[in-house]
PDB file of C-alpha atoms in Angstrom:
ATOM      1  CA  UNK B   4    -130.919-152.447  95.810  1.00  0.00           C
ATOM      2  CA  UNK B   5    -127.019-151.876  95.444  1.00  0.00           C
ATOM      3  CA  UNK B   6    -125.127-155.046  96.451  1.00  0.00           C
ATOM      4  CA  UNK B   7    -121.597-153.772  94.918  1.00  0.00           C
ATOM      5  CA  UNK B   8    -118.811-153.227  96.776  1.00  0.00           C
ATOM      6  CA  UNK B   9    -118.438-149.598  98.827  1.00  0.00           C
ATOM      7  CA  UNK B  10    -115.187-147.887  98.010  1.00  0.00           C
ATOM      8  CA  UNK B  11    -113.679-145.776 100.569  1.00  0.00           C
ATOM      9  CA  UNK B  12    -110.760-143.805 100.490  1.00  0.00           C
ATOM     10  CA  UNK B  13    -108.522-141.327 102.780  1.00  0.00           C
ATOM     11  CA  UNK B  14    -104.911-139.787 102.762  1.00  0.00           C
ATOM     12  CA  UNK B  15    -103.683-142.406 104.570  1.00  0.00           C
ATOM     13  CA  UNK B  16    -104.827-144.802 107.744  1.00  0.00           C
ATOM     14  CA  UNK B  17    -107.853-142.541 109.915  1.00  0.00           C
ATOM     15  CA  UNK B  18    -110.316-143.907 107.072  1.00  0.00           C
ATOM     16  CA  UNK B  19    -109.871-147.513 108.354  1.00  0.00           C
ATOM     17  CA  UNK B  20    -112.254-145.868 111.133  1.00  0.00           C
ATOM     18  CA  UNK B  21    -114.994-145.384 108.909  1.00  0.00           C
ATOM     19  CA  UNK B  22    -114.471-148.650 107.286  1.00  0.00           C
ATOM     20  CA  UNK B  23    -114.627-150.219 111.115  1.00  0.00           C
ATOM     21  CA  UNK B  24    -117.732-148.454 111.479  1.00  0.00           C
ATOM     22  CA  UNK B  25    -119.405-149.929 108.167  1.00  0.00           C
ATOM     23  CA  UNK B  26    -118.048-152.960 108.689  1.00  0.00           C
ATOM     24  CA  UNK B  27    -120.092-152.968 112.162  1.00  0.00           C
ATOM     25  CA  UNK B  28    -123.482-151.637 110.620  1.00  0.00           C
ATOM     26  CA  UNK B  29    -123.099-153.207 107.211  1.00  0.00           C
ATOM     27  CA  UNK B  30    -121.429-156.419 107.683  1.00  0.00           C
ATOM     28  CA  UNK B  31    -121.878-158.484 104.676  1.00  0.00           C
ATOM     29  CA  UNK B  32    -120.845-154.916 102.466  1.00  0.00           C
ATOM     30  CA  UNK B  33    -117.257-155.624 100.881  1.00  0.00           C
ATOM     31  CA  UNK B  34    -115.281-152.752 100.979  1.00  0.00           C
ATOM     32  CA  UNK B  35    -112.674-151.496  98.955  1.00  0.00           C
ATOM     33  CA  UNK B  36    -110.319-149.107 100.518  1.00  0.00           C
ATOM     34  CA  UNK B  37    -107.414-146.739  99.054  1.00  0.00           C
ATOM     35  CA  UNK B  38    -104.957-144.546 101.548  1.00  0.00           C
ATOM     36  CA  UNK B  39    -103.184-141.889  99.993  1.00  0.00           C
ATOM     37  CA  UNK B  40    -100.162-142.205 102.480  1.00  0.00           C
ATOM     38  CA  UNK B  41     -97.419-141.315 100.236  1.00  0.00           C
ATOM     39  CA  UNK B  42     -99.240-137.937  99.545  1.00  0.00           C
ATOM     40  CA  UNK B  43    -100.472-137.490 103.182  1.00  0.00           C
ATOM     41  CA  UNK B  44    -101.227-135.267 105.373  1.00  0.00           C
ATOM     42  CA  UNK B  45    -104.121-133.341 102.893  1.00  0.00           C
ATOM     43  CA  UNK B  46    -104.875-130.611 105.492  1.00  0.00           C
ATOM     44  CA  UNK B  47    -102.772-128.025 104.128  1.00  0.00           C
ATOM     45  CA  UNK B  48    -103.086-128.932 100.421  1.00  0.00           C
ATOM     46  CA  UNK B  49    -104.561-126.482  97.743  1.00  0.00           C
ATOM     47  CA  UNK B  50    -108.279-127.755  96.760  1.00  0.00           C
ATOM     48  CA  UNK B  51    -106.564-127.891  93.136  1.00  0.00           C
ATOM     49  CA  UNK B  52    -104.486-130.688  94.148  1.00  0.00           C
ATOM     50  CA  UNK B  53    -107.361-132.371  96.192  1.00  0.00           C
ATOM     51  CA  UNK B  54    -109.095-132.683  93.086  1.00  0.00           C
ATOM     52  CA  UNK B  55    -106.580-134.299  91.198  1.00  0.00           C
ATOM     53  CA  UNK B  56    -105.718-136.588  94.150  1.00  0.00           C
ATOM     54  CA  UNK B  57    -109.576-137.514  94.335  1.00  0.00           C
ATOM     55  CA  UNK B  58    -110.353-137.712  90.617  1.00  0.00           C
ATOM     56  CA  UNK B  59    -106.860-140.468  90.547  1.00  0.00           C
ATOM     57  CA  UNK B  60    -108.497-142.696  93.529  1.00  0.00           C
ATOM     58  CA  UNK B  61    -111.632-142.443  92.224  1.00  0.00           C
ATOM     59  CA  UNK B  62    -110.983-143.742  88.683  1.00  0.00           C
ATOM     60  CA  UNK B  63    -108.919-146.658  90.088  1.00  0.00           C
ATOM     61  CA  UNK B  64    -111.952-147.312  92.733  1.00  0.00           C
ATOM     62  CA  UNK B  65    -114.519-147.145  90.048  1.00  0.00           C
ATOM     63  CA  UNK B  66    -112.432-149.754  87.908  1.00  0.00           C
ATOM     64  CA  UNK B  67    -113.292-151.754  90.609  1.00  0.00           C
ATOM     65  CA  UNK B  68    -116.721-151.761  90.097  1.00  0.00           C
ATOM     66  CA  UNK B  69    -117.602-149.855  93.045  1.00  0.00           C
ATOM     67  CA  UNK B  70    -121.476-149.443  93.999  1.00  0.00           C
ATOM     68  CA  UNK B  71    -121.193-146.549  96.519  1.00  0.00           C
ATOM     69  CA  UNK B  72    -118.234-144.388  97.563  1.00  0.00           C
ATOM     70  CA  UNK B  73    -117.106-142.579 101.149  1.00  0.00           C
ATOM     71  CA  UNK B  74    -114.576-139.899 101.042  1.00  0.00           C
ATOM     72  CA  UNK B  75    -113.488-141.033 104.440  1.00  0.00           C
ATOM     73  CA  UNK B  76    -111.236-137.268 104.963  1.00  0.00           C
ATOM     74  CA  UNK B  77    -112.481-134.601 106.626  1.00  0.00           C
ATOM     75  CA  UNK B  78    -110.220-132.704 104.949  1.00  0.00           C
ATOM     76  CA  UNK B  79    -111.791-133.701 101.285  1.00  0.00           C
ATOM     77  CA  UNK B  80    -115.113-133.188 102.578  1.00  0.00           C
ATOM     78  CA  UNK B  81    -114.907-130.675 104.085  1.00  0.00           C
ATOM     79  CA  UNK B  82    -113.669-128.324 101.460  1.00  0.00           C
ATOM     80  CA  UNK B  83    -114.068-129.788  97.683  1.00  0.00           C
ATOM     81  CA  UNK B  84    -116.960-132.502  98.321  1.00  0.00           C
ATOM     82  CA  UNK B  85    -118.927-131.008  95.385  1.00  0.00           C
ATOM     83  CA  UNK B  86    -116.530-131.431  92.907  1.00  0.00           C
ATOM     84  CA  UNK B  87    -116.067-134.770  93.938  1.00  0.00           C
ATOM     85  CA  UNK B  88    -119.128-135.225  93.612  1.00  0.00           C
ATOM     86  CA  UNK B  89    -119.689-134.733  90.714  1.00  0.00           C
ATOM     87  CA  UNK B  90    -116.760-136.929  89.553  1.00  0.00           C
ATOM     88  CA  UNK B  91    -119.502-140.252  90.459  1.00  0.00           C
ATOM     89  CA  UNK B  92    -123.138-141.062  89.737  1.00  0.00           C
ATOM     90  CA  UNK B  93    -123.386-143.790  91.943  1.00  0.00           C
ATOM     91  CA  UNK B  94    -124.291-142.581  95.822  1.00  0.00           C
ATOM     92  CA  UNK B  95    -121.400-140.718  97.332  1.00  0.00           C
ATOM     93  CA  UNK B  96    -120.913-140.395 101.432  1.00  0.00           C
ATOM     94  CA  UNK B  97    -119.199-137.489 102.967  1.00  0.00           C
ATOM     95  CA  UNK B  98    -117.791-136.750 106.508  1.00  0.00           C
ATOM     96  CA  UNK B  99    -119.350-133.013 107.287  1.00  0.00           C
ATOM     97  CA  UNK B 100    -123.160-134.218 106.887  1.00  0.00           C
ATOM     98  CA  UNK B 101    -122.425-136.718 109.239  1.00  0.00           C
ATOM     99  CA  UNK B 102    -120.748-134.900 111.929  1.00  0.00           C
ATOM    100  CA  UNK B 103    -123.746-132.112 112.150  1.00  0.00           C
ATOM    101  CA  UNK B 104    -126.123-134.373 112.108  1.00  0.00           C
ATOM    102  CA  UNK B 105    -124.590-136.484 114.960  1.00  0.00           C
ATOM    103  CA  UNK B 106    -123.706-133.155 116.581  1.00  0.00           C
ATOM    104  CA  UNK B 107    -127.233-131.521 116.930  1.00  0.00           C
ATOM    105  CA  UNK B 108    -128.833-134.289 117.777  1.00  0.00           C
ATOM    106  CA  UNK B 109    -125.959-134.982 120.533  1.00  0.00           C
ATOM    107  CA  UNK B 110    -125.615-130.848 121.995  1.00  0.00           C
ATOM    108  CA  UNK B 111    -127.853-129.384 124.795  1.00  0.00           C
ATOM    109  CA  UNK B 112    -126.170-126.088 124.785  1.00  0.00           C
ATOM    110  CA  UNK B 113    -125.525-125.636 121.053  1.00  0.00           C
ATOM    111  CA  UNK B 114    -121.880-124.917 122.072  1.00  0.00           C
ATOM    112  CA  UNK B 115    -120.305-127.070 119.445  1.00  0.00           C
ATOM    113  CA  UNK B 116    -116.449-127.684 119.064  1.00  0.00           C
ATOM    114  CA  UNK B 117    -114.638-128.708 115.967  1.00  0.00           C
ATOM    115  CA  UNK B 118    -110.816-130.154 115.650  1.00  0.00           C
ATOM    116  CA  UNK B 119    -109.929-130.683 112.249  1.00  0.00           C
ATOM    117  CA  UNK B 120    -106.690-130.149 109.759  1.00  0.00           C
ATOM    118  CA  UNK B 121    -106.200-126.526 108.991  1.00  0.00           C
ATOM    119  CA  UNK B 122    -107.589-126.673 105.237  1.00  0.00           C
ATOM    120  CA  UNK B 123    -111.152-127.934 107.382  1.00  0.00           C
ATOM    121  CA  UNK B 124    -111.449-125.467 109.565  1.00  0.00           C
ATOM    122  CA  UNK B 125    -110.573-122.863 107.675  1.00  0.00           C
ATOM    123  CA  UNK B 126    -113.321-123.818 105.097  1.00  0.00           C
ATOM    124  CA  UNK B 127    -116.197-123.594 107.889  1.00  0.00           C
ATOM    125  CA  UNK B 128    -118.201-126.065 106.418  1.00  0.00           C
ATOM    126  CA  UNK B 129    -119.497-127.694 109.497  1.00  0.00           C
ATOM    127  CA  UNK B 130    -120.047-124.171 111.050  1.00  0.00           C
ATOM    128  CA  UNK B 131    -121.975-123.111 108.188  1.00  0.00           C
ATOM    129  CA  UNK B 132    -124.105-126.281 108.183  1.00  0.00           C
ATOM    130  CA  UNK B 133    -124.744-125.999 112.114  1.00  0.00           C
ATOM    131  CA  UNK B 134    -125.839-122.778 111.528  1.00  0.00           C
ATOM    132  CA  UNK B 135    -128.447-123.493 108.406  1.00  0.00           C
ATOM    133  CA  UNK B 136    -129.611-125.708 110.598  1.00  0.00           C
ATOM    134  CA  UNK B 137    -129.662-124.238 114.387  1.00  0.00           C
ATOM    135  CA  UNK B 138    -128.574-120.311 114.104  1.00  0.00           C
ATOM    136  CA  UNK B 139    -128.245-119.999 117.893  1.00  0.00           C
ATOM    137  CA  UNK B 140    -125.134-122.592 117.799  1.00  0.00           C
ATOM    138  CA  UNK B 141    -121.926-121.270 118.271  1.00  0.00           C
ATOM    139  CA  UNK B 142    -119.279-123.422 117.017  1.00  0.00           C
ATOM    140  CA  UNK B 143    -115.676-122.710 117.853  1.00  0.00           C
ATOM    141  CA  UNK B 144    -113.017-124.646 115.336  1.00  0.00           C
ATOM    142  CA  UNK B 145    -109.484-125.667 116.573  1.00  0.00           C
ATOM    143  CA  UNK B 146    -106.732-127.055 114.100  1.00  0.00           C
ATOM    144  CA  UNK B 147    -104.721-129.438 115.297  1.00  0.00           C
ATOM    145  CA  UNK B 148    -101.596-130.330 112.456  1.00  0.00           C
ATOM    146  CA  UNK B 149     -99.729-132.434 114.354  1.00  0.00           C
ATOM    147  CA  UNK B 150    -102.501-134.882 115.021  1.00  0.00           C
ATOM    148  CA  UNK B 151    -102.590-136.805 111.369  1.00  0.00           C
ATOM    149  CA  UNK B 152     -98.380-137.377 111.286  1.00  0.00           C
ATOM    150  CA  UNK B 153     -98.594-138.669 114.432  1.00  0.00           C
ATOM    151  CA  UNK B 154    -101.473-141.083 113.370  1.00  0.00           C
ATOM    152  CA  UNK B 155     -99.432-142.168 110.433  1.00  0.00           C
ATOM    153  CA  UNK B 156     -96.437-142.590 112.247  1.00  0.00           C
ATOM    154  CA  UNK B 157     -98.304-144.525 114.543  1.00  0.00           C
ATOM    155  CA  UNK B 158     -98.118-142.915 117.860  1.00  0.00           C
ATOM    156  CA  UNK B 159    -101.556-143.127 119.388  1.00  0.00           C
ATOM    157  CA  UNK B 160    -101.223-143.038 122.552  1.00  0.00           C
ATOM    158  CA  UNK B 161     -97.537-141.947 124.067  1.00  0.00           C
ATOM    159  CA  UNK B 162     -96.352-138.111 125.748  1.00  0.00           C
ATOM    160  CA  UNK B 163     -95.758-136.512 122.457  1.00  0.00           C
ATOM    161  CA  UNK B 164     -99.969-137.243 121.669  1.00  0.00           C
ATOM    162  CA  UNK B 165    -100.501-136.465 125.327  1.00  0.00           C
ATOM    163  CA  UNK B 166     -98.726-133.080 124.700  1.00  0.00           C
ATOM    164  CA  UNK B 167     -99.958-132.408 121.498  1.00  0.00           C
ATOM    165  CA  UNK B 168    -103.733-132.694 122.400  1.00  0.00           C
ATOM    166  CA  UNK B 169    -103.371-130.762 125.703  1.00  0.00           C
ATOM    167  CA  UNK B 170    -101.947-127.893 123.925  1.00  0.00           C
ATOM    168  CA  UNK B 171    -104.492-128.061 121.038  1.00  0.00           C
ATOM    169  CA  UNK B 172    -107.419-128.834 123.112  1.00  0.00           C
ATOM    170  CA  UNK B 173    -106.632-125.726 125.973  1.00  0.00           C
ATOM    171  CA  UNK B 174    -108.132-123.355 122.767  1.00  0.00           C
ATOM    172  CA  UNK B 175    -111.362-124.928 124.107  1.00  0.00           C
ATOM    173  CA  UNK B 176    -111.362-123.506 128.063  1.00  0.00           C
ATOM    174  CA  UNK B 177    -113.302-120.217 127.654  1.00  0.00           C
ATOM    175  CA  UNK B 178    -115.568-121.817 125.727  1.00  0.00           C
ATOM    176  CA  UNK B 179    -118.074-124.235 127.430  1.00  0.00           C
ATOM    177  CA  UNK B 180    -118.539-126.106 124.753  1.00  0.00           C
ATOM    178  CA  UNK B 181    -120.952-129.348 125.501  1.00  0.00           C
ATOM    179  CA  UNK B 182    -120.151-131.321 122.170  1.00  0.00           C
ATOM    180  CA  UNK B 183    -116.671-132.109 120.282  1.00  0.00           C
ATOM    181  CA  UNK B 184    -116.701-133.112 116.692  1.00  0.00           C
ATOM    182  CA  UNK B 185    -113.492-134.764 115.753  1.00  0.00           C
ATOM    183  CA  UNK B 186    -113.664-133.357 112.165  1.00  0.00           C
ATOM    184  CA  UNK B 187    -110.732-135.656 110.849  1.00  0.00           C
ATOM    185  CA  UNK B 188    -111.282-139.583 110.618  1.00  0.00           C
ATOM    186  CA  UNK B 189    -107.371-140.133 112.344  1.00  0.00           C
ATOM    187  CA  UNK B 190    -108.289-138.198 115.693  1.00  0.00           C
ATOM    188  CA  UNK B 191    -110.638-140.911 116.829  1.00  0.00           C
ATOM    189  CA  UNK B 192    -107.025-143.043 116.693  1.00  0.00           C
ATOM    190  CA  UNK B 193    -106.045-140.172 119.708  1.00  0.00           C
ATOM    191  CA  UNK B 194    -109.040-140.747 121.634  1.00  0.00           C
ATOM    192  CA  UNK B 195    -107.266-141.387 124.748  1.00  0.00           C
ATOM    193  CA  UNK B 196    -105.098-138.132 124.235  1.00  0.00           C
ATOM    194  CA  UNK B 197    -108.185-136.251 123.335  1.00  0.00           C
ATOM    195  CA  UNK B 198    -110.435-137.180 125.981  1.00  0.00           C
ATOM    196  CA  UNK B 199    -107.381-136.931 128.817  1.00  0.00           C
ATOM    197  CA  UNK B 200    -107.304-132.892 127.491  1.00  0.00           C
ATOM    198  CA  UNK B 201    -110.628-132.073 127.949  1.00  0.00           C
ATOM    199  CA  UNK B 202    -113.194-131.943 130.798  1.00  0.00           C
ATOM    200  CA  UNK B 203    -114.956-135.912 130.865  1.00  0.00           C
ATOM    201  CA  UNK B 204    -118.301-134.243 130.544  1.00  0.00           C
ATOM    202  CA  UNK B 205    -117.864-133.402 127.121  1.00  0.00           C
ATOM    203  CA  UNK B 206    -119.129-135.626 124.276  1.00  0.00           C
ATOM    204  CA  UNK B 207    -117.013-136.823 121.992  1.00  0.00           C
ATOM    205  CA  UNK B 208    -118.783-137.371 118.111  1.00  0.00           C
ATOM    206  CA  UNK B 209    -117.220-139.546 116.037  1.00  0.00           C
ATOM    207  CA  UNK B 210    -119.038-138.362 112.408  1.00  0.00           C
ATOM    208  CA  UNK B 211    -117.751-142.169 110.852  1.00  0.00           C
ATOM    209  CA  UNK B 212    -120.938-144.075 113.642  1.00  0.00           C
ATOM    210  CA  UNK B 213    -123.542-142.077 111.582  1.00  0.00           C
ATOM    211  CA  UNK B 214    -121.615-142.016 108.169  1.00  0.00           C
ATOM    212  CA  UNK B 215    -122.132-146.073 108.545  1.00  0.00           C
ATOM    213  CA  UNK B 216    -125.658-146.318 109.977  1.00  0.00           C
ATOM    214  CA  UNK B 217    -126.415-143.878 106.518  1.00  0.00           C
ATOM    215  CA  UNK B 218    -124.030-146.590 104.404  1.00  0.00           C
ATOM    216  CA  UNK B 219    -126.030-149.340 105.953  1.00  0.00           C
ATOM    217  CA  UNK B 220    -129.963-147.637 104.738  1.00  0.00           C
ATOM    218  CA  UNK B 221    -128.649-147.716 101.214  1.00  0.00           C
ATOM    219  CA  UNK B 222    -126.251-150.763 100.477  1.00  0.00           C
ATOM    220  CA  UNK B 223    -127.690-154.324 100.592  1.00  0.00           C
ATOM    221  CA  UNK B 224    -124.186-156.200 100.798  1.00  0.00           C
ATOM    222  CA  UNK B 225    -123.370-159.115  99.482  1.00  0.00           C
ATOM    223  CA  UNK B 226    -125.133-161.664 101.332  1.00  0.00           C
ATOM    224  CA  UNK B 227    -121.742-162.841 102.965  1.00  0.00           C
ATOM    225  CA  UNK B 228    -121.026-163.614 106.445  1.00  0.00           C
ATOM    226  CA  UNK B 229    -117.535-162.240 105.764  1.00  0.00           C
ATOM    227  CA  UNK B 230    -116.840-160.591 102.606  1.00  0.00           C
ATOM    228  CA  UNK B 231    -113.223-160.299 101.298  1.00  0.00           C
ATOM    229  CA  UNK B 232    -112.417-156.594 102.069  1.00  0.00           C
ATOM    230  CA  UNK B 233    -109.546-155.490  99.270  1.00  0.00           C
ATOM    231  CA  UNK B 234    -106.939-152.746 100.602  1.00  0.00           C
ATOM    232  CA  UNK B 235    -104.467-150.580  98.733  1.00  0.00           C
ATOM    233  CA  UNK B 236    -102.021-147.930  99.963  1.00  0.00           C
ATOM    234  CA  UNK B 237    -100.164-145.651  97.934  1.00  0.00           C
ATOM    235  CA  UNK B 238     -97.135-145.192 100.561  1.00  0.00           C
ATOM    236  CA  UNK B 239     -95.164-147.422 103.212  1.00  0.00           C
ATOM    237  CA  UNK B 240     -96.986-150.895 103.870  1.00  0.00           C
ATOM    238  CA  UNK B 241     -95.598-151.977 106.433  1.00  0.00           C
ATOM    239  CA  UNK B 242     -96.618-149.055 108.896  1.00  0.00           C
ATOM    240  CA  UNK B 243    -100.067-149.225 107.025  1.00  0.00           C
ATOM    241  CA  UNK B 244    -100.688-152.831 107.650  1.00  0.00           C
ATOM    242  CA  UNK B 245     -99.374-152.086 111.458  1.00  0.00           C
ATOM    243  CA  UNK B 246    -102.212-149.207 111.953  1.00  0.00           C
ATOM    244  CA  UNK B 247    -104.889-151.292 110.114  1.00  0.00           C
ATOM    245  CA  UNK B 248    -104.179-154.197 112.731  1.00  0.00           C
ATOM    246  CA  UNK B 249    -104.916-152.068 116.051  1.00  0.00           C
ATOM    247  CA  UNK B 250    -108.094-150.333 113.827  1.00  0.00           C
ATOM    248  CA  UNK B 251    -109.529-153.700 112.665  1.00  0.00           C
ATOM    249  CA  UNK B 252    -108.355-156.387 114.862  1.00  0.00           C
ATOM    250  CA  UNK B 253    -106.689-158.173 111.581  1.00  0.00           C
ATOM    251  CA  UNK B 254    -104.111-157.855 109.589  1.00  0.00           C
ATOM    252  CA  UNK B 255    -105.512-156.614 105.950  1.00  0.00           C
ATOM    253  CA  UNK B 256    -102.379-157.375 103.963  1.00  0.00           C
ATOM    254  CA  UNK B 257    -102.840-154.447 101.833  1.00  0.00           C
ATOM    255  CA  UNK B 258    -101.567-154.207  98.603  1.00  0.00           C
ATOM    256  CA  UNK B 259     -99.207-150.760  96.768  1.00  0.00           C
ATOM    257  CA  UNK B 260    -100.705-149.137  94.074  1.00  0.00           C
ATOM    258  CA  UNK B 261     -98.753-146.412  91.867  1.00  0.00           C
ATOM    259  CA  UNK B 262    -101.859-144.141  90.801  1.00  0.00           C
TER     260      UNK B 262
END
């Protein structure tokens, strides 16, 4: 059984709601988490650079003596997950498997929606995976760009989100779709936006609930009532450490690392 610490990592902040997630269904796991903020957004980022970026956290996660690791970006995982994957052999966690599993086993209608970063949807991995899976679906894909700057920025819930969403979110009118994936691990920091822009019958899937209730099957943790979570940011601090506090109820006092 793997009692290591579970390294996570994300362009920037919306991966601090996957680690909330494990820290709820795996709470004696230590986590060790990396945001790419200086380099963020990812969504419109060639999948050459994507690789690089991942192969640098990686290495400095693995020095840590990792056990497990979450690519906690849709973006990542949604478009060069098998590379990275192949990068580890130690069990690796991605974003899309969770969000179609959660999603079928959530829609009645198989009308499926999908917000994500541009580089996401236009890769189609979740529609593809749907469809393996339930070939009646039809999944319609919105990008919304503006929603991971405003994240990192840290406006969650003011009239520029409000805006934002509504105008993203109309895309989804002629569509009847029963089910919403949020595709990207900030949006679910623009819930209230999100769910103000569409009609209150539609269910919301956060992929980062089943992500952590997988995390949990495999990783023992460490037998601690409260491990020491480690954080590390590659950009501003300050409006890191501000995020992570409305995410995570604490301040995590994370630490800047020059990869």
């Amino acid at each position: 059984m793997n009692n290591k610490p579970i390294g996570i990592f994300d362009s920037g902040v919306g991966g601090l709601t996957v680690a909330r997630q494990i820290m709820r269904a795996a709470s004696s796991c230590k986590l060790i988490y990396f945001g790419d903020s200086l380099r963020a957004p990812y969504g419109d980022r060639r999948p050459e650079e994507l690789i690089e970026f991942s192969r640098e956290i990686i290495d400095f996660l693995l020095s840590k003596d990792i056990g497990a690791l979450v690519v906690a970006c849709g973006t990542i995982s949604a478009t060069v997950f098998d590379d990275v994957r192949k990068m580890v052999d130690i069990p690796i966690f991605g974003m899309v498997e969770a969000a179609v599993e959660a999603a079928l086993s959530t829609t009645e209608t198989g009308r499926i929606g999908l917000v994500a970063t541009a580089g996401t949807v236009a890769g189609r991995a979740h529609e593809k995976a749907i469809k393996a899976r339930r070939p009646d679906a039809a999944v319609k894909a919105v990008a919304c760009p503006l929603f991971v700057p405003l994240v990192e920025e840290g406006w969650l819930d003011n009239d520029v989100a409000n805006a934002a969403a509504k105008i993203y979110l109309a895309d989804f009118a002629d569509h009847k779709i029963d089910t919403l994936i949020l595709g990207c691990t900030h949006y679910p920091l623009l819930i209230n936006s999100i769910k103000a822009a569409i009609p209150a019958d539609i269910k919301i899937i956060d992929p980062a609930a089943k992500l952590a209730e997988n995390v949990a099957k495999t990783m023992t943790g460490t037998g601690e009532a409260n491990p020491q979570h480690e954080f590390y940011v590659s950009g501003n601090k300050d409006k890191f450490d501000k995020i992570s506090y409305i995410v995570l109820g604490k301040p995590c006092d994370a630490q800047i690392v020059a990869l």
